[in-house]
Coordinates of C-alpha atoms in Angstrom, one line a residue:
Chain W
X1 CA 151.0 123.1 122.2
X2 CA 154.3 124.6 123.3
X3 CA 152.8 124.5 126.8
X4 CA 152.1 120.8 126.7
X5 CA 155.7 120.0 125.4
X6 CA 157.1 122.2 128.3
X7 CA 154.8 120.2 130.7
X8 CA 156.0 116.8 129.3
X9 CA 159.6 117.9 129.8
X10 CA 158.8 119.1 133.4
X11 CA 157.0 115.7 134.0
X12 CA 160.0 113.5 133.0
X13 CA 162.1 115.7 135.3
X14 CA 159.9 115.5 138.0
X15 CA 159.8 111.5 137.6
X16 CA 163.6 111.1 137.7
X17 CA 164.1 113.8 140.6
X18 CA 161.1 112.2 142.4
X19 CA 162.7 108.8 142.3
X20 CA 166.1 110.4 143.7
X21 CA 164.3 112.3 146.5
X22 CA 163.4 110.7 149.9
X23 CA 164.9 109.8 153.2
X24 CA 167.5 107.9 151.3
X25 CA 168.9 110.4 148.6
X26 CA 169.8 109.1 145.4
X27 CA 171.7 111.3 142.9
X28 CA 170.1 112.3 139.4
X29 CA 172.8 110.2 137.4
X30 CA 172.5 107.1 139.5
X31 CA 168.8 107.1 138.9
X32 CA 169.1 107.8 135.2
X33 CA 171.4 105.0 135.1
X34 CA 169.4 102.4 137.0
X35 CA 166.3 103.4 135.1
X36 CA 167.8 103.3 131.6
X37 CA 169.6 100.0 132.5
X38 CA 166.5 98.4 133.7
X39 CA 164.2 99.6 130.9
X40 CA 166.5 98.9 128.0
X41 CA 166.9 95.4 130.0
X42 CA 163.1 95.0 129.6
X43 CA 163.4 95.3 125.9
X44 CA 166.5 93.2 125.3
X45 CA 165.3 90.6 128.1
X46 CA 168.6 90.8 129.9
X47 CA 167.5 92.0 133.5
X48 CA 170.7 92.9 135.7
X49 CA 172.2 95.3 137.7
X50 CA 174.4 98.4 137.1
X51 CA 177.9 97.3 138.0
X52 CA 179.4 100.2 139.9
X53 CA 176.2 101.2 142.0
X54 CA 175.3 99.6 145.2
X55 CA 172.7 96.9 145.0
X56 CA 170.4 98.2 147.7
X57 CA 170.2 101.7 145.9
X58 CA 169.5 100.0 142.9
X59 CA 166.5 98.0 144.8
X60 CA 165.2 101.5 146.1
X61 CA 165.1 102.9 142.9
X62 CA 163.5 100.1 140.8
X63 CA 161.3 98.3 143.4
X64 CA 160.3 101.2 145.7
X65 CA 160.6 104.6 144.3
X66 CA 159.9 104.0 140.4
X67 CA 156.6 102.2 140.9
X68 CA 155.6 104.6 143.5
X69 CA 156.4 107.8 141.5
X70 CA 155.0 106.6 138.2
X71 CA 151.8 105.5 140.2
X72 CA 151.6 109.1 141.7
X73 CA 151.8 110.5 138.1
X74 CA 149.0 108.4 136.7
X75 CA 146.9 108.6 139.7
X76 CA 147.4 112.8 139.6
X77 CA 146.4 112.7 136.2
X78 CA 143.4 110.1 136.7
X79 CA 142.1 112.3 139.6
X80 CA 142.3 115.4 137.7
X81 CA 140.4 114.2 134.6
X82 CA 137.8 112.8 136.8
X83 CA 137.6 116.2 138.7
X84 CA 137.1 117.9 135.0
X85 CA 134.7 115.2 134.0
X86 CA 132.6 116.0 137.1
X87 CA 132.8 119.6 136.8
X88 CA 131.8 119.6 133.2
X89 CA 128.8 117.1 133.9
X90 CA 127.6 119.3 136.9
X91 CA 128.6 122.5 135.3
X92 CA 130.1 123.3 138.7
X93 CA 133.7 124.1 139.4
X94 CA 133.3 122.8 143.0
X95 CA 132.4 119.3 142.0
X96 CA 135.3 116.7 142.7
X97 CA 135.3 113.0 143.6
X98 CA 136.1 113.6 147.3
X99 CA 133.5 116.2 147.7
X100 CA 130.9 113.8 146.3
X101 CA 131.4 111.3 149.1
X102 CA 133.3 108.6 147.0
X103 CA 136.0 108.3 149.9
X104 CA 133.5 107.2 152.4
X105 CA 132.1 104.5 149.8
X106 CA 135.6 103.1 149.1
X107 CA 136.7 102.8 152.8
X108 CA 133.6 101.1 153.5
X109 CA 134.1 98.6 150.8
X110 CA 137.8 98.1 151.9
X111 CA 137.0 97.5 155.6
X112 CA 134.1 95.3 154.6
X113 CA 136.2 93.2 152.2
X114 CA 139.1 92.8 154.7
X115 CA 136.9 91.9 157.8
X116 CA 134.2 89.9 156.5
X117 CA 135.9 88.3 153.5
X118 CA 133.0 89.0 151.4
X119 CA 132.8 86.8 148.5
X120 CA 131.3 87.7 145.1
X121 CA 130.2 85.2 142.5
X122 CA 132.7 84.8 139.7
X123 CA 135.3 87.0 141.4
X124 CA 135.7 84.8 144.3
X125 CA 136.9 86.3 147.7
X126 CA 137.2 90.1 147.3
X127 CA 140.6 91.5 147.9
X128 CA 140.9 94.6 150.0
X129 CA 141.6 97.0 147.1
X130 CA 138.7 95.3 145.1
X131 CA 136.5 96.1 147.9
X132 CA 137.6 99.9 147.7
X133 CA 137.0 99.9 144.1
X134 CA 133.3 98.5 144.4
X135 CA 132.6 100.6 147.3
X136 CA 133.7 103.9 145.3
X137 CA 132.0 102.7 142.1
X138 CA 128.8 101.8 144.2
X139 CA 128.8 105.3 146.0
X140 CA 129.7 107.5 142.9
X141 CA 126.8 105.7 141.0
X142 CA 124.4 106.0 143.9
X143 CA 125.3 109.7 144.2
X144 CA 124.4 110.3 140.4
X145 CA 121.3 108.0 140.6
X146 CA 119.9 109.9 143.7
X147 CA 120.8 113.4 142.6
X148 CA 118.9 112.7 139.2
X149 CA 115.5 114.3 138.8
X150 CA 113.6 114.7 135.7
X151 CA 116.5 113.7 133.6
X152 CA 118.9 116.0 134.7
X153 CA 121.4 116.6 138.0
X154 CA 121.5 119.8 139.7
X155 CA 124.6 120.7 141.2
X156 CA 123.1 121.5 144.5
X157 CA 121.3 118.2 144.7
X158 CA 124.4 116.4 143.6
X159 CA 126.5 117.9 146.5
X160 CA 123.9 117.4 149.2
X161 CA 123.2 113.9 148.2
X162 CA 126.8 113.4 148.2
X163 CA 126.9 114.7 151.9
X164 CA 124.1 112.2 152.8
X165 CA 125.6 109.1 151.0
X166 CA 129.0 109.8 152.6
X167 CA 127.6 110.1 156.1
X168 CA 125.7 106.7 155.4
X169 CA 128.9 104.9 154.4
X170 CA 130.9 106.4 157.1
X171 CA 128.3 105.2 159.8
X172 CA 128.7 101.7 158.4
X173 CA 132.5 102.0 158.7
X174 CA 132.5 103.4 162.1
X175 CA 130.2 100.6 163.1
X176 CA 132.3 97.8 161.7
X177 CA 135.6 99.4 162.9
X178 CA 134.0 100.1 166.4
X179 CA 132.9 96.4 166.9
X180 CA 136.1 94.9 165.1
X181 CA 138.0 92.6 167.2
X182 CA 141.4 94.0 166.7
X183 CA 143.4 97.1 165.6
X184 CA 143.7 95.9 162.0
X185 CA 140.5 97.2 160.8
X186 CA 141.2 100.6 162.4
X187 CA 144.5 100.7 160.3
X188 CA 143.0 99.7 157.1
X189 CA 140.1 102.0 157.2
X190 CA 142.3 104.9 158.0
X191 CA 144.7 104.0 155.0
X192 CA 141.8 104.2 152.7
X193 CA 140.5 107.5 154.3
X194 CA 143.6 109.2 154.0
X195 CA 145.4 107.8 151.2
X196 CA 149.0 107.0 150.4
X197 CA 151.4 105.7 147.9
X198 CA 153.8 104.2 150.3
X199 CA 152.7 100.7 149.3
X200 CA 152.9 101.0 145.7
X201 CA 154.3 98.1 143.6
X202 CA 154.9 97.5 140.0
X203 CA 151.6 95.3 139.9
X204 CA 149.5 98.4 140.8
X205 CA 150.4 100.2 137.7
X206 CA 148.6 98.1 134.9
X207 CA 145.1 99.1 136.0
X208 CA 145.6 102.9 135.9
X209 CA 148.0 102.5 132.7
X210 CA 145.2 100.8 130.9
X211 CA 142.4 103.2 132.0
X212 CA 144.0 106.9 132.1
X213 CA 145.4 107.3 128.7
X214 CA 142.2 106.2 126.9
X215 CA 140.1 108.3 129.3
X216 CA 142.3 111.3 128.4
X217 CA 141.9 111.0 124.7
X218 CA 138.3 110.4 125.2
X219 CA 138.1 113.8 127.2
X220 CA 140.1 115.3 124.6
X221 CA 137.7 114.3 121.9
X222 CA 134.6 115.5 124.0
X223 CA 136.2 118.7 124.8
X224 CA 134.2 120.8 122.0
X225 CA 131.0 119.1 123.3
X226 CA 132.2 120.0 127.0
X227 CA 132.4 123.7 126.0
X228 CA 129.1 123.7 124.6
X229 CA 127.5 122.2 127.5
X230 CA 128.7 124.9 129.7
X231 CA 126.6 127.4 128.0
X232 CA 123.4 125.3 129.0
X233 CA 121.4 122.2 127.8
X234 CA 119.5 124.1 125.0
X235 CA 122.8 125.6 123.6
X236 CA 124.7 122.5 123.8
X237 CA 121.7 120.5 121.7
X238 CA 121.3 123.3 119.2
X239 CA 125.2 123.4 118.6
X240 CA 125.0 119.8 117.7
X241 CA 125.9 118.0 121.1
X242 CA 124.3 114.5 121.8
X243 CA 123.8 115.3 125.5
X244 CA 122.7 112.0 126.7
X245 CA 125.8 110.0 125.0
X246 CA 128.2 112.7 126.3
X247 CA 126.7 112.8 129.9
X248 CA 126.6 108.9 130.0
X249 CA 130.2 108.7 128.8
X250 CA 131.3 111.3 131.6
X251 CA 129.8 109.2 134.4
X252 CA 131.4 105.9 133.2
X253 CA 134.7 107.8 132.8
X254 CA 134.7 109.5 136.1
X255 CA 133.4 106.6 138.1
X256 CA 136.1 104.1 136.6
X257 CA 139.0 106.6 137.1
X258 CA 138.1 107.6 140.5
X259 CA 137.2 103.7 141.6
X260 CA 140.7 102.6 140.2
X261 CA 142.6 105.4 141.7
X262 CA 141.1 104.7 145.2
X263 CA 141.7 100.9 144.7
X264 CA 145.4 101.6 144.6
X265 CA 146.1 104.3 146.7
X266 CA 143.1 105.2 148.8
X267 CA 141.4 108.5 148.9
X268 CA 143.4 111.4 147.6
X269 CA 141.2 114.3 147.8
X270 CA 140.9 117.8 146.0
X271 CA 143.4 117.1 143.4
X272 CA 140.6 117.0 140.9
X273 CA 139.5 120.4 142.5
X274 CA 142.7 122.3 142.7
X275 CA 144.2 121.3 139.5
X276 CA 141.7 122.5 137.1
X277 CA 140.8 125.6 138.9
X278 CA 144.4 126.6 138.7
X279 CA 144.7 125.9 135.2
X280 CA 141.2 127.5 134.3
X281 CA 142.5 130.6 136.0
X282 CA 145.5 130.7 133.7
X283 CA 144.3 129.3 130.2
X284 CA 140.6 129.9 130.4
X285 CA 137.8 127.4 130.1
X286 CA 138.4 126.0 127.0
X287 CA 138.4 122.3 127.4
X288 CA 140.7 121.8 124.5
X289 CA 143.5 123.5 126.5
X290 CA 142.2 122.7 129.9
X291 CA 142.1 118.7 129.5
X292 CA 145.9 118.2 128.3
X293 CA 147.4 121.0 130.5
X294 CA 145.6 120.1 133.6
X295 CA 146.3 116.5 133.3
X296 CA 149.9 116.6 132.8
X297 CA 150.1 119.2 135.8
X298 CA 147.8 117.0 137.7
X299 CA 150.5 114.3 137.4
X300 CA 153.5 116.5 138.0
X301 CA 151.5 118.0 141.2
X302 CA 151.0 114.6 142.8
X303 CA 154.5 113.3 142.2
X304 CA 155.8 116.5 144.1
X305 CA 153.2 116.2 147.0
X306 CA 154.2 112.5 147.4
X307 CA 158.0 113.8 147.6
X308 CA 156.8 116.1 150.2
X309 CA 154.7 113.3 152.1
X310 CA 158.1 111.4 152.5
X311 CA 160.5 114.3 153.2
X312 CA 158.4 116.2 155.9
X313 CA 159.0 113.9 158.8
X314 CA 161.6 111.2 157.9
X315 CA 161.5 108.4 158.2
X316 CA 157.9 108.4 158.9
X317 CA 155.6 109.1 156.1
X318 CA 152.4 111.3 156.2
X319 CA 149.3 110.1 154.3
X320 CA 149.1 112.0 151.0
X321 CA 145.5 112.6 151.6
X322 CA 146.3 114.9 154.4
X323 CA 148.7 117.1 152.4
X324 CA 146.3 117.4 149.5
X325 CA 143.6 118.2 151.9
X326 CA 145.5 120.8 153.3
X327 CA 146.2 122.5 150.1
X328 CA 142.7 121.9 148.8
X329 CA 140.4 122.7 151.6
X330 CA 141.2 126.3 152.1
X331 CA 141.1 126.7 148.2
X332 CA 137.6 125.2 148.1
X333 CA 136.5 127.7 150.8
X334 CA 138.2 130.6 149.1
X335 CA 136.5 129.6 145.6
X336 CA 133.4 129.8 147.5
X337 CA 133.9 133.0 149.6
X338 CA 136.1 135.1 147.2
X339 CA 135.1 133.9 143.6
X340 CA 131.3 133.6 144.8
X341 CA 130.8 130.8 142.6
X342 CA 127.1 130.3 142.3
X343 CA 125.4 127.0 143.0
Chain T
X1 CA 112.0 124.5 104.5
X2 CA 110.1 123.5 107.7
X3 CA 106.8 121.5 107.9
X4 CA 105.4 120.4 111.2
X5 CA 102.4 118.3 111.3
X6 CA 100.0 117.5 114.2
X7 CA 102.8 118.2 116.9
X8 CA 101.4 117.2 120.3
X9 CA 103.4 117.5 123.5
X10 CA 102.2 117.2 127.1
X11 CA 104.3 118.0 130.4
X12 CA 102.8 115.2 132.6
X13 CA 99.1 115.1 132.4
X14 CA 99.0 119.0 131.2
X15 CA 98.7 119.2 127.4
X16 CA 100.6 122.2 126.0
X17 CA 100.6 121.4 122.4
X18 CA 97.4 120.0 121.1
X19 CA 98.1 119.2 117.6
X20 CA 100.3 122.2 115.9
X21 CA 100.4 122.5 112.1
X22 CA 103.1 124.9 111.0
X23 CA 104.8 125.7 107.7
X24 CA 107.6 127.9 106.7
X25 CA 108.8 128.3 102.9
X26 CA 112.3 129.1 101.8
X27 CA 113.2 132.5 102.5
X28 CA 110.2 133.4 104.5
X29 CA 110.5 135.5 107.7
X30 CA 107.8 133.8 109.9
X31 CA 106.7 135.2 113.4
X32 CA 105.2 133.3 116.0
X33 CA 102.8 135.4 118.3
X34 CA 100.4 134.7 121.3
X35 CA 99.8 135.4 124.7
X36 CA 101.9 134.2 127.5
X37 CA 101.4 130.2 128.0
X38 CA 100.0 129.7 124.7
X39 CA 102.6 127.2 123.8
X40 CA 105.1 129.4 121.6
X41 CA 108.2 128.4 123.5
X42 CA 107.2 124.8 124.0
X43 CA 106.6 124.7 120.1
X44 CA 110.0 126.1 119.4
X45 CA 111.8 123.7 121.7
X46 CA 109.8 120.8 120.0
X47 CA 111.4 122.5 116.6
X48 CA 114.8 122.5 117.8
X49 CA 114.8 119.1 119.7
X50 CA 115.1 120.1 123.2
X51 CA 111.6 118.7 123.6
X52 CA 110.6 115.7 121.8
X53 CA 106.9 115.8 120.6
X54 CA 104.7 112.9 121.7
X55 CA 103.0 112.9 118.3
X56 CA 103.4 114.4 115.0
X57 CA 106.3 114.8 112.6
X58 CA 108.7 117.7 111.6
X59 CA 110.4 117.8 108.3
X60 CA 113.4 120.1 108.1
X61 CA 115.1 121.1 104.7
X62 CA 113.5 117.8 103.5
X63 CA 114.5 115.2 106.1
X64 CA 113.0 114.0 109.1
X65 CA 114.0 116.2 112.0
X66 CA 113.3 113.6 114.7
X67 CA 115.5 110.9 113.2
X68 CA 118.3 113.5 112.7
X69 CA 121.2 113.7 114.9
X70 CA 121.7 116.9 116.8
X71 CA 124.8 117.4 114.8
X72 CA 122.9 117.4 111.5
X73 CA 120.5 119.6 112.7
X74 CA 123.0 122.2 113.9
X75 CA 124.1 122.3 110.1
X76 CA 120.7 122.8 108.9
X77 CA 119.3 125.3 111.7
X78 CA 120.7 127.7 113.9
X79 CA 118.7 128.5 117.3
X80 CA 119.1 131.6 119.3
X81 CA 117.9 130.2 122.6
X82 CA 116.6 132.0 125.6
X83 CA 119.0 130.7 128.2
X84 CA 122.0 132.8 129.0
X85 CA 123.9 130.5 131.4
X86 CA 127.6 130.2 131.4
X87 CA 129.3 127.8 133.8
X88 CA 132.7 129.1 133.2
X89 CA 133.8 132.5 131.9
X90 CA 134.2 132.0 128.2
X91 CA 135.2 134.9 126.2
X92 CA 132.8 136.6 123.5
X93 CA 134.8 135.3 120.6
X94 CA 135.2 131.7 122.1
X95 CA 131.3 131.6 122.4
X96 CA 131.0 132.9 118.9
X97 CA 133.3 130.3 117.8
X98 CA 131.4 127.4 119.3
X99 CA 128.7 128.1 116.4
X100 CA 131.4 126.4 114.1
X101 CA 131.6 123.0 116.3
X102 CA 128.9 121.0 114.1
X103 CA 130.8 121.3 111.0
X104 CA 134.2 120.2 112.7
X105 CA 135.4 116.6 113.0
X106 CA 136.4 115.2 116.2
X107 CA 139.7 116.8 117.0
X108 CA 139.9 119.5 114.1
X109 CA 141.1 122.8 115.3
X110 CA 139.7 126.3 114.4
X111 CA 140.8 127.3 111.0
X112 CA 142.0 130.7 109.8
X113 CA 138.6 131.0 107.8
X114 CA 136.7 130.2 111.0
X115 CA 138.5 133.1 112.8
X116 CA 137.8 135.4 109.7
X117 CA 134.2 134.3 109.8
X118 CA 134.0 135.1 113.6
X119 CA 135.5 138.5 113.1
X120 CA 133.1 139.5 110.5
X121 CA 130.4 138.3 112.5
X122 CA 131.5 140.3 115.4
X123 CA 131.7 143.5 113.4
X124 CA 128.1 142.8 111.9
X125 CA 126.6 142.5 115.6
X126 CA 128.6 145.5 117.0
X127 CA 130.6 143.1 119.2
X128 CA 134.1 143.7 118.1
X129 CA 135.1 145.8 120.8
X130 CA 133.9 143.2 123.3
X131 CA 135.5 140.1 121.7
X132 CA 137.9 139.4 124.6
X133 CA 135.5 140.2 127.3
X134 CA 134.1 137.3 129.5
X135 CA 130.5 136.4 128.4
X136 CA 129.7 136.5 132.2
X137 CA 130.5 140.1 132.7
X138 CA 128.2 141.2 129.8
X139 CA 124.7 142.7 130.3
X140 CA 121.6 140.9 129.4
X141 CA 121.5 142.6 126.0
X142 CA 125.2 142.1 125.3
X143 CA 124.7 138.3 125.9
X144 CA 121.5 138.3 123.8
X145 CA 123.7 139.7 120.8
X146 CA 126.5 137.3 121.5
X147 CA 124.1 134.5 121.3
X148 CA 122.6 135.8 117.8
X149 CA 126.2 136.1 116.5
X150 CA 126.8 132.4 117.6
X151 CA 123.9 131.3 115.6
X152 CA 124.9 133.4 112.7
X153 CA 128.3 131.6 112.8
X154 CA 126.7 128.4 112.2
X155 CA 125.9 129.6 108.7
X156 CA 122.7 127.6 108.3
X157 CA 119.9 128.1 105.9
X158 CA 117.4 128.3 108.8
X159 CA 117.6 130.5 111.7
X160 CA 115.0 130.3 114.8
X161 CA 115.0 133.0 117.2
X162 CA 113.3 132.2 120.5
X163 CA 112.2 135.8 121.8
X164 CA 115.4 137.6 120.3
X165 CA 114.5 141.0 121.5
X166 CA 114.3 140.3 125.3
X167 CA 116.9 142.2 127.0
X168 CA 117.5 144.4 124.3
X169 CA 116.9 148.3 124.2
X170 CA 115.1 149.7 121.3
X171 CA 118.1 150.4 119.2
X172 CA 119.4 146.9 119.5
X173 CA 115.9 145.5 118.7
X174 CA 115.7 147.3 115.4
X175 CA 119.2 146.6 114.5
X176 CA 118.6 142.8 115.2
X177 CA 115.6 142.6 113.2
X178 CA 117.2 144.5 110.2
X179 CA 120.4 142.3 110.4
X180 CA 118.3 139.3 110.4
X181 CA 116.1 140.4 107.6
X182 CA 119.3 141.6 105.7
X183 CA 121.0 138.0 106.0
X184 CA 118.0 136.6 104.0
X185 CA 117.7 133.2 105.5
X186 CA 114.8 131.3 106.5
X187 CA 113.7 132.8 109.8
X188 CA 111.1 131.7 112.5
X189 CA 110.9 133.8 115.4
X190 CA 108.9 134.0 118.7
X191 CA 108.0 137.7 119.1
X192 CA 106.4 139.5 121.9
X193 CA 106.5 143.0 120.5
X194 CA 103.6 142.8 117.8
X195 CA 104.9 146.3 116.2
X196 CA 108.3 144.4 115.5
X197 CA 106.4 141.3 114.3
X198 CA 104.1 143.6 112.0
X199 CA 107.2 145.5 110.7
X200 CA 109.5 142.7 110.0
X201 CA 107.8 139.4 109.4
X202 CA 106.3 138.0 106.1
X203 CA 103.7 136.0 107.6
X204 CA 102.4 135.2 111.2
X205 CA 101.1 132.4 113.3
X206 CA 99.1 133.2 116.2
X207 CA 98.9 130.6 119.0
X208 CA 96.6 130.4 121.8
X209 CA 96.1 127.5 124.2
X210 CA 98.3 125.2 122.4
X211 CA 96.8 125.7 119.1
X212 CA 97.4 127.7 115.9
X213 CA 94.5 130.1 115.9
X214 CA 95.4 132.1 113.0
X215 CA 97.9 132.8 110.2
X216 CA 98.6 135.3 107.4
X217 CA 100.6 138.4 106.7
X218 CA 100.5 141.0 109.5
X219 CA 97.9 143.1 107.6
X220 CA 95.5 140.1 107.3
X221 CA 95.8 138.7 110.8
X222 CA 96.4 141.9 112.8
X223 CA 93.0 143.3 113.2
X224 CA 91.2 144.9 116.3
X225 CA 88.7 141.9 116.6
X226 CA 91.5 139.3 116.2
X227 CA 93.8 141.0 118.8
X228 CA 90.8 141.2 121.2
X229 CA 90.1 137.7 121.1
X230 CA 93.7 136.9 121.3
X231 CA 95.1 139.2 124.0
X232 CA 91.9 140.8 125.4
X233 CA 93.1 144.0 124.7
X234 CA 91.6 147.1 122.6
X235 CA 93.8 148.2 119.8
X236 CA 93.9 151.1 117.2
X237 CA 96.0 150.4 114.0
X238 CA 97.6 153.0 112.0
X239 CA 100.0 153.5 109.3
X240 CA 103.6 154.8 110.2
X241 CA 105.6 157.0 108.1
X242 CA 107.6 154.0 106.7
X243 CA 104.3 152.6 105.6
X244 CA 104.5 149.6 108.2
X245 CA 101.2 149.1 110.6
X246 CA 101.6 150.7 114.1
X247 CA 99.2 149.1 116.7
X248 CA 98.2 151.1 119.7
X249 CA 97.0 149.3 122.9
X250 CA 94.2 150.2 125.5
X251 CA 92.9 148.0 128.3
X252 CA 89.4 146.8 127.9

C-alpha cells in the first residue's frame, strides 16, 4: 500500500517533469501553471491562456508534450499489464507481446492499410492505426490458437509459434515494402516496427484510457487465481480456480491491451518483460503486489524512456522502441543465461 | 461423504476407467491400491475435477460434484496433488496461504486469523523453520509437505491424497499418515505402499484395469491369493509388534 502511494506520487512528479523536459526546456512551475489552468478550464468551460507565459510555450506544453507524456504513461502501464498477463498464462517469465511476434503482425496491418487502402465491411476504409490494431490482434490470436494443443499452451510451443508467425508477417511486409512505388511505405513500416510517441495527440488517449484502468482492475481481481495457476493446473483447480474462464479473460485482455498500444504508438518491445521481472525480484511473485506495483512502475518507466528518446540527439528523436530494446534484450538474455529459467 | 457411480473415462479411444463405483462414509480413511496403470490416479483426477468423466456421477457432501464450481469444491474437499511445479518462486508460507483462497471474496486480503492458522499448520507439518524459503529451492519431500500443509489450510471435511508418501523418507511417511489420521477428516488416498495402507486405512479399494476388483478392511482384502492376482507377487503376512499387518514380498 505504502509503495503504491509513493509510486503514484512519483508518477505525478514524472508527468510534470516529463512535460517540461525536451529540446525546448520548460520550467516546472510553468508546466504546473499551464496544466492547472487548462484542466480547470475544462471543468469550468473557459479555455484560455495563462497571462504571463509565452503562447508558444503553452502550446508545446498542452498540445505536444502533455498528450505525449500521458500516452507514454498509459502505454507503459498497458504493456506491463499485458506482459504480466502473458507470463501468467504461459507460466513463463520470458513471455511478452514483442517476443511473441505481435510487432510484425501490427506493422503488416499498418502497411497493408496504408498502401492498399483495404476496406472492411461496417468500418469502411481502414485507417493505418486501425490496420495496426487488427494486425496485432490477428497475430496474437493466431499465435495462441496455433500453439494450443490438447487444450493447453506449452510455453516452448508459444515462443516457437511466435517466431514462425512473426517471420511470416515480416515476409509479407517486406514484400509489400520492396514492391511499393515510393518511400512512404518504408517509413510507415519502420515507424510501426520501432515505435514512437512523437506523434501523440489528445485524440490518441481515449482508447487506452477506456481499456487500461478496467484491465488493471480485472488483473487485480484475478491476482489470487493467477498465483494459484503458477503452481500448476491441478493445484489451481483444486484451490478453486476456474481455469477456462481465467485463461480466456487473459487472452482477451492481453490481446486488446497490446493491439491498442501498438495502434497508437507502434511496437515498443520488452517493457512487458523488463518491468514485471524487475518488480518480481523486489517484491516476489505474488500478483496482488506485482500487478499494482509493476503497472505504476511501467508507466513511470516509459515516460522517462520517452524523455530520453527526445533528449539523446536533439532536435532529432530516436524511435522509443530502439531504446526499450537496448534495455530489454540484454535482460532477456541475462534471464536465460544467468537465472536459467526453464522452458 | 463421497459416492461415485459408474465412472467411465477414456483418453481418446483408450478406456481407462470402465465403470468405477466408489463410496466413502464420513470420517473414514479409505485407501486406493492397485498396480501401475490400473487407473488409480485417473480415478482421483475425476474425483477432483481435473478430468471430467464421460459417464457416471459423483456426489460430494450431498451435492452433485460435476455441477459444482471449482470454488465450491475447494470449500468441501482439499487435494494434495502430485504435481510439484512452481513457475515463480513463492515462499513456503505464501504457498500454504493459497489454501485459504477459496474462502475469500474477490479482493479480500489475508486476515490475522488466516496467518494464525497458517502458522499452526506450518508447526504441525514441521515446516516452521522453512516458512520464508522459496518453494523451488526445497527438496522433493519438503515440497510434498508444503502441499499437504496447503491442503490442510483449506480446512475441508474431505481430504484427497494423490500418492502422498512419494518423495518422503520413512520418518515423514509415518508422520504424514499419523497427522492425517489425527485430523480425523474423511480421507481418500492413493497409496503404493501396502504396509502403510494396511496400517492406517479403515478400508481399501483395489483397482485393476480400470475396475474395482475388491474392497474391504485391510485384514479382509489383503490375502496372499488376492495380492498374487493383483500384483503377480508372492507374499507372506505377519503381525507386527503394534498389532498391524506386515506384508513381505517375494518375486514369483
